[in-house]
Short mmCIF file of C-alpha atoms in Angstrom, two decimals:
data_model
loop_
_atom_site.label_atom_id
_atom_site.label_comp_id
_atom_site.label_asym_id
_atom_site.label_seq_id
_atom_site.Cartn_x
_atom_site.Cartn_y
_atom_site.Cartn_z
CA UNK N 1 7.19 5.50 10.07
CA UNK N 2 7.75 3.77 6.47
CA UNK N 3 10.52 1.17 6.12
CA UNK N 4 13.36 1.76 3.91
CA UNK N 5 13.41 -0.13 1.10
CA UNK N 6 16.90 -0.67 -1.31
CA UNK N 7 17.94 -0.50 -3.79
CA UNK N 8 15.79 2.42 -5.25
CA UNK N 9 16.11 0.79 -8.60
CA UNK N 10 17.47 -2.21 -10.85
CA UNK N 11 17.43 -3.37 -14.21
CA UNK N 12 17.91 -6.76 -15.15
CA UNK N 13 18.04 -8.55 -18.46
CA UNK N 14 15.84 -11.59 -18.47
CA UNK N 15 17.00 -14.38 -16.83
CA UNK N 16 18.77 -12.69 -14.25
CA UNK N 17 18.19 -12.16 -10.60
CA UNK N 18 17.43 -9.77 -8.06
CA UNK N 19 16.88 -9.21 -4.25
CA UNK N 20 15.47 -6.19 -2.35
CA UNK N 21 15.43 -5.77 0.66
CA UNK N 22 13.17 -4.04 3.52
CA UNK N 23 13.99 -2.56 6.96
CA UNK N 24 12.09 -1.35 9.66
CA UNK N 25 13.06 0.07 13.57
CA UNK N 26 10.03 -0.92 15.19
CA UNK N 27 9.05 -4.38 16.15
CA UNK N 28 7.29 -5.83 13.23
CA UNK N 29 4.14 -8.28 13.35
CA UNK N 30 4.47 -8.74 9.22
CA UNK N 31 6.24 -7.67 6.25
CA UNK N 32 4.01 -7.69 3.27
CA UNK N 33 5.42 -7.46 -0.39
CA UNK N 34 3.45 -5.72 -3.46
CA UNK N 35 3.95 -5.06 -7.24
CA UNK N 36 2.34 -1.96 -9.13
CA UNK N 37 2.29 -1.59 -12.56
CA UNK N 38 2.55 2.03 -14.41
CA UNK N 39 -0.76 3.73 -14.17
CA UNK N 40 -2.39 0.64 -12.07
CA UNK N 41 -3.09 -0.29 -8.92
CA UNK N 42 -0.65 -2.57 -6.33
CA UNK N 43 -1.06 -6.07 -6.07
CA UNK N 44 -0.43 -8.66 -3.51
CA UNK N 45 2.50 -10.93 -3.61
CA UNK N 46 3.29 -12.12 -0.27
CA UNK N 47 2.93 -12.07 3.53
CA UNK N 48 5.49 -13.16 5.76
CA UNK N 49 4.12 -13.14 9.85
CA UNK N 50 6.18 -13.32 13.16
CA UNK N 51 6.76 -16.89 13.68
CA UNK N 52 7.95 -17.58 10.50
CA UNK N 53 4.41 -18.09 8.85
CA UNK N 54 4.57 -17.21 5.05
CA UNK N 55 1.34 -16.61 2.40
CA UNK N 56 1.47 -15.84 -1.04
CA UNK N 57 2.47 -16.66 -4.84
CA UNK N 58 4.59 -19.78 -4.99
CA UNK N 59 6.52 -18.86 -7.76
CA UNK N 60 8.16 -15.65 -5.26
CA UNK N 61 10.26 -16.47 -2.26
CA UNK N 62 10.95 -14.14 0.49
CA UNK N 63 12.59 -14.32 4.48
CA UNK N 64 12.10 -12.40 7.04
CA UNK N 65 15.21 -11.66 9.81
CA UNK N 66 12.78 -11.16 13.36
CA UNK N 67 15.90 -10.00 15.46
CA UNK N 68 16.83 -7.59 12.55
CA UNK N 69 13.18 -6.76 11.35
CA UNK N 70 14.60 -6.88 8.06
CA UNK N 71 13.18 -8.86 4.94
CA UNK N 72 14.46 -9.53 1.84
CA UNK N 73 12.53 -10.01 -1.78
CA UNK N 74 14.19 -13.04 -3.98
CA UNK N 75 13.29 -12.74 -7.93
CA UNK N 76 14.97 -15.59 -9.98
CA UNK N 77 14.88 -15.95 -13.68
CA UNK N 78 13.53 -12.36 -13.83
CA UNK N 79 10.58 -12.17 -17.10
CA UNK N 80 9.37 -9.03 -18.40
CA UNK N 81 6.07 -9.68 -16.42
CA UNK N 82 8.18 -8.74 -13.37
CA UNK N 83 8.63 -5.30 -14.76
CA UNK N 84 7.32 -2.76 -12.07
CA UNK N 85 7.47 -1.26 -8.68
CA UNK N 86 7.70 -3.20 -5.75
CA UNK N 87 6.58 -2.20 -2.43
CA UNK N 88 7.17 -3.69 1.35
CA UNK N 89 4.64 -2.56 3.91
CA UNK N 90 5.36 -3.35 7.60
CA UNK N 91 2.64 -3.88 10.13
CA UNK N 92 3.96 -3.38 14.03
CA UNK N 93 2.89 -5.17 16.96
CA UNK N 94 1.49 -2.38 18.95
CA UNK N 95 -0.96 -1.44 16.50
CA UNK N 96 -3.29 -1.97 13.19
CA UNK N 97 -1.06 0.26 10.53
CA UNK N 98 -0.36 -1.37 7.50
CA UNK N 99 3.10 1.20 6.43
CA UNK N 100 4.61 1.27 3.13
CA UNK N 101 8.30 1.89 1.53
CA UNK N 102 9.22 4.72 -1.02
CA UNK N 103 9.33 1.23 -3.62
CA UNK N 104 12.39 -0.33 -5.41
CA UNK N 105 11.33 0.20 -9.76
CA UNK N 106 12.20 -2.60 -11.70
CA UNK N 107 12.95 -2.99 -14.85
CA UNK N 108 13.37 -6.30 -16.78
CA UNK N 109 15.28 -5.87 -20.34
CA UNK N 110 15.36 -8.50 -23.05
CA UNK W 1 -17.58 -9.48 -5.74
CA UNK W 2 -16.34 -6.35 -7.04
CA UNK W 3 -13.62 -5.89 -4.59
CA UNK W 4 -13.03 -2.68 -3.58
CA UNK W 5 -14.26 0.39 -5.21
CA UNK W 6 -13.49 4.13 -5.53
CA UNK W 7 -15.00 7.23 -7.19
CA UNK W 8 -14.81 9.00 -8.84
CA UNK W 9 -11.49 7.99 -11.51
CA UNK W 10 -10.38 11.76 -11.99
CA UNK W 11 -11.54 15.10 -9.87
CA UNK W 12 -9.87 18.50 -10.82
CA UNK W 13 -10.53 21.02 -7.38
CA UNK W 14 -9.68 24.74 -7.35
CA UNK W 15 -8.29 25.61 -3.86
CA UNK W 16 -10.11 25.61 -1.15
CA UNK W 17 -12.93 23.25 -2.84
CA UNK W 18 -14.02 20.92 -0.38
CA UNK W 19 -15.12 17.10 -1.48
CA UNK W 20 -15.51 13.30 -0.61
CA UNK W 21 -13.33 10.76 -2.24
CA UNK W 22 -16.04 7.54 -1.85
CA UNK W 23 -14.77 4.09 -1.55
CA UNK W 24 -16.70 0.58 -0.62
CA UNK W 25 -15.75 -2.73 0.21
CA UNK W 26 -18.15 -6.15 -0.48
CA UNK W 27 -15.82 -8.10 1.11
CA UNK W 28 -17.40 -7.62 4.50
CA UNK W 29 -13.30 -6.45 5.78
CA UNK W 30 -12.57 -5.05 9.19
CA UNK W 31 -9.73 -3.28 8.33
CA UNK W 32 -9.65 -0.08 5.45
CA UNK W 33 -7.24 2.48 4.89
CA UNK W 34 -6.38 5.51 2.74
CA UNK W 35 -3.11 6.22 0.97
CA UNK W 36 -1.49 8.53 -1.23
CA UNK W 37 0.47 8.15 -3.93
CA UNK W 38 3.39 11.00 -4.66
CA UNK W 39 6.37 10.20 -7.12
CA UNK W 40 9.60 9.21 -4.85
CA UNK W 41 7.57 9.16 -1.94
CA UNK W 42 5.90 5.52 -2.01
CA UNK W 43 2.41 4.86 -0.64
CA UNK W 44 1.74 7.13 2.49
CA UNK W 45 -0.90 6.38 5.03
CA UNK W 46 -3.36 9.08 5.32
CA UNK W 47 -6.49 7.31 7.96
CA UNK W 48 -7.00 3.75 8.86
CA UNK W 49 -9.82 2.30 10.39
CA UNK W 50 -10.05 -1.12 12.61
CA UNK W 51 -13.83 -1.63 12.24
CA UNK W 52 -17.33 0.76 12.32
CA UNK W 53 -16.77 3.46 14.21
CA UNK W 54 -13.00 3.21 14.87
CA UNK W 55 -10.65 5.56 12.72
CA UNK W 56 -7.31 6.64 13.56
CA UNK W 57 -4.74 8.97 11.93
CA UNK W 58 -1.54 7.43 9.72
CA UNK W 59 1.07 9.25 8.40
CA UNK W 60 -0.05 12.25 6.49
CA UNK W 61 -3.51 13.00 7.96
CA UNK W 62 -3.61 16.91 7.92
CA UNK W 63 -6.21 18.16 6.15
CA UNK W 64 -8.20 14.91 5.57
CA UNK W 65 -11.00 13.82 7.60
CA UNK W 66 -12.55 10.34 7.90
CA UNK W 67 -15.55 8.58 9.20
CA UNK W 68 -16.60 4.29 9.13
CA UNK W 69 -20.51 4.46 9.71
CA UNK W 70 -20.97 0.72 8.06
CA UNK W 71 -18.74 -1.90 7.60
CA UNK W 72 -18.35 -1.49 3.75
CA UNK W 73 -17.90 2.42 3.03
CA UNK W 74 -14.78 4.45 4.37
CA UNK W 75 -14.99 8.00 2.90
CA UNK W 76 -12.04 10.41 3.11
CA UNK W 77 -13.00 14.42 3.10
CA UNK W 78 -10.80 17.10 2.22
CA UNK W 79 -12.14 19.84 3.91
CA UNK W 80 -10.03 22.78 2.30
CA UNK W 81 -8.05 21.62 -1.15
CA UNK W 82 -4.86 22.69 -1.47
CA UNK W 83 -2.18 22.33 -4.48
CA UNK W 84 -0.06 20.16 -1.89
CA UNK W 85 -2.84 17.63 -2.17
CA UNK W 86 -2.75 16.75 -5.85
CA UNK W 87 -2.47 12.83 -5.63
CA UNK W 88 -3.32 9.59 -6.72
CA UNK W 89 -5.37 8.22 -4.11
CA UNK W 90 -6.03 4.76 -3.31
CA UNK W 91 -8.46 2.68 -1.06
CA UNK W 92 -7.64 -0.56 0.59
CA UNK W 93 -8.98 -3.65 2.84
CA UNK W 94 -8.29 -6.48 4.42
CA UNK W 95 -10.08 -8.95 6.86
CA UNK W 96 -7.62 -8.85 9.51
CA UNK W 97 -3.98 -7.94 10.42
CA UNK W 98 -1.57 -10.30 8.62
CA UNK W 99 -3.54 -10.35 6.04
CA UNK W 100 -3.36 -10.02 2.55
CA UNK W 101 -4.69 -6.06 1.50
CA UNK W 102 -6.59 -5.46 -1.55
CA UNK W 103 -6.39 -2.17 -3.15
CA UNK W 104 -9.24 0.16 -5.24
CA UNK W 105 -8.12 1.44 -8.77
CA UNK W 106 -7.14 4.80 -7.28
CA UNK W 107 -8.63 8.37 -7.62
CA UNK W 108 -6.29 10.94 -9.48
CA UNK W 109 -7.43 14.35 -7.99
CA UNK W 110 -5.31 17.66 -8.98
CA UNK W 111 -6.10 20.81 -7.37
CA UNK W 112 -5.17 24.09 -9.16
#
């Protein structure tokens, strides 16, 4: 079952900030957040595990609500490098699947 | 390392064409998995597999059929194209659960 992902879509000038967010029903092991770029393929950004452990780029911040198995992406200072579709992919206790979101596109303005 | 790998970059298939999509791994990665890629519909697990020898069926695996003979390839069949399947596919890995997943470049395939 893929997690619902909101909002669909934002557009920020530079400078500005953004969250999305990520929600699953099951019991979640991880939340994993990814960017893809038009025509390429997606690319890690960060891991946050049950128990509060977090891996990925320094420069993006994330949480992760256990009780709610909800998670939230923080972009601050947006740059037109963040320009792209972002996707959360949930991984549930009871077994290996690595599910994705429908994506939240981005678009960072001038 | 080259990561993970898929080919071919482009296939065109008239219906009811059957073929392989390939993709390899040199990252010596337990875990692979297939998705496809539909506009509005995200990334959509077709097969996953937990090691050699061990598949099991995501999301959308109708009409797709998998095998994991070695630790590096995980080829995905489609036994009978159909016009639903027209896709961007794309391969992934990763060493464990909780870990970070590596994608291939993708295979566009359209079937007419």
């Amino acid at each position: 079952q893929q997690p619902v992902q909101s909002p669909q879509a934002v557009i920020l000038r530079e400078g500005e900030d953004a969250v999305i967010n990520c929600s699953s029903s099951k019991a979640l092991y991880s939340v994993h957040w990814y960017r893809q770029k038009h025509g390429e393929a997606p690319v890690f950004l960060m891991i946050l595990l049950k128990g509060g452990e977090q891996k990925g780029h320094e420069k993006i911040s994330a949480s992760f609500n256990e009780k709610k198995q909800q998670s939230s992406l923080y972009l601050t200072a947006s740059q037109l490098s963040y320009s792209g579709t972002y996707f959360c992919g949930t991984e549930e206790g009871s077994n290996y699947k690595l599910t994705f979101g429908k994506g939240t596109l981005l678009t960072v303005n001038p | 390392n080259a990561g993970v790998t898929q080919t071919p970059k482009f296939q065109v298939l008239k219906t009811g064409q059957s073929m392989t999509l390939q993709c390899a791994q040199d990252m010596n990665h337990e875990y692979m998995s297939w998705y496809r890629q539909d506009p509005g519909m995200g990334l959509r697990l077709i097969h996953y597999s937990v090691g050699a020898g061990i598949t099991d069926q995501g999301e959308v695996p109708n009409g797709y059929n998998v095998s994991r003979s070695t630790t590096e390839d995980f080829p995905l069949r489609l036994l009978s194209a159909a016009p639903s399947q027209t896709s961007v596919y794309f391969c992934a890995s990763r060493v464990t659960v909780g870990a970070e997943q590596y994608f291939g470049p993708g295979t566009r395939l359209t079937v007419t």
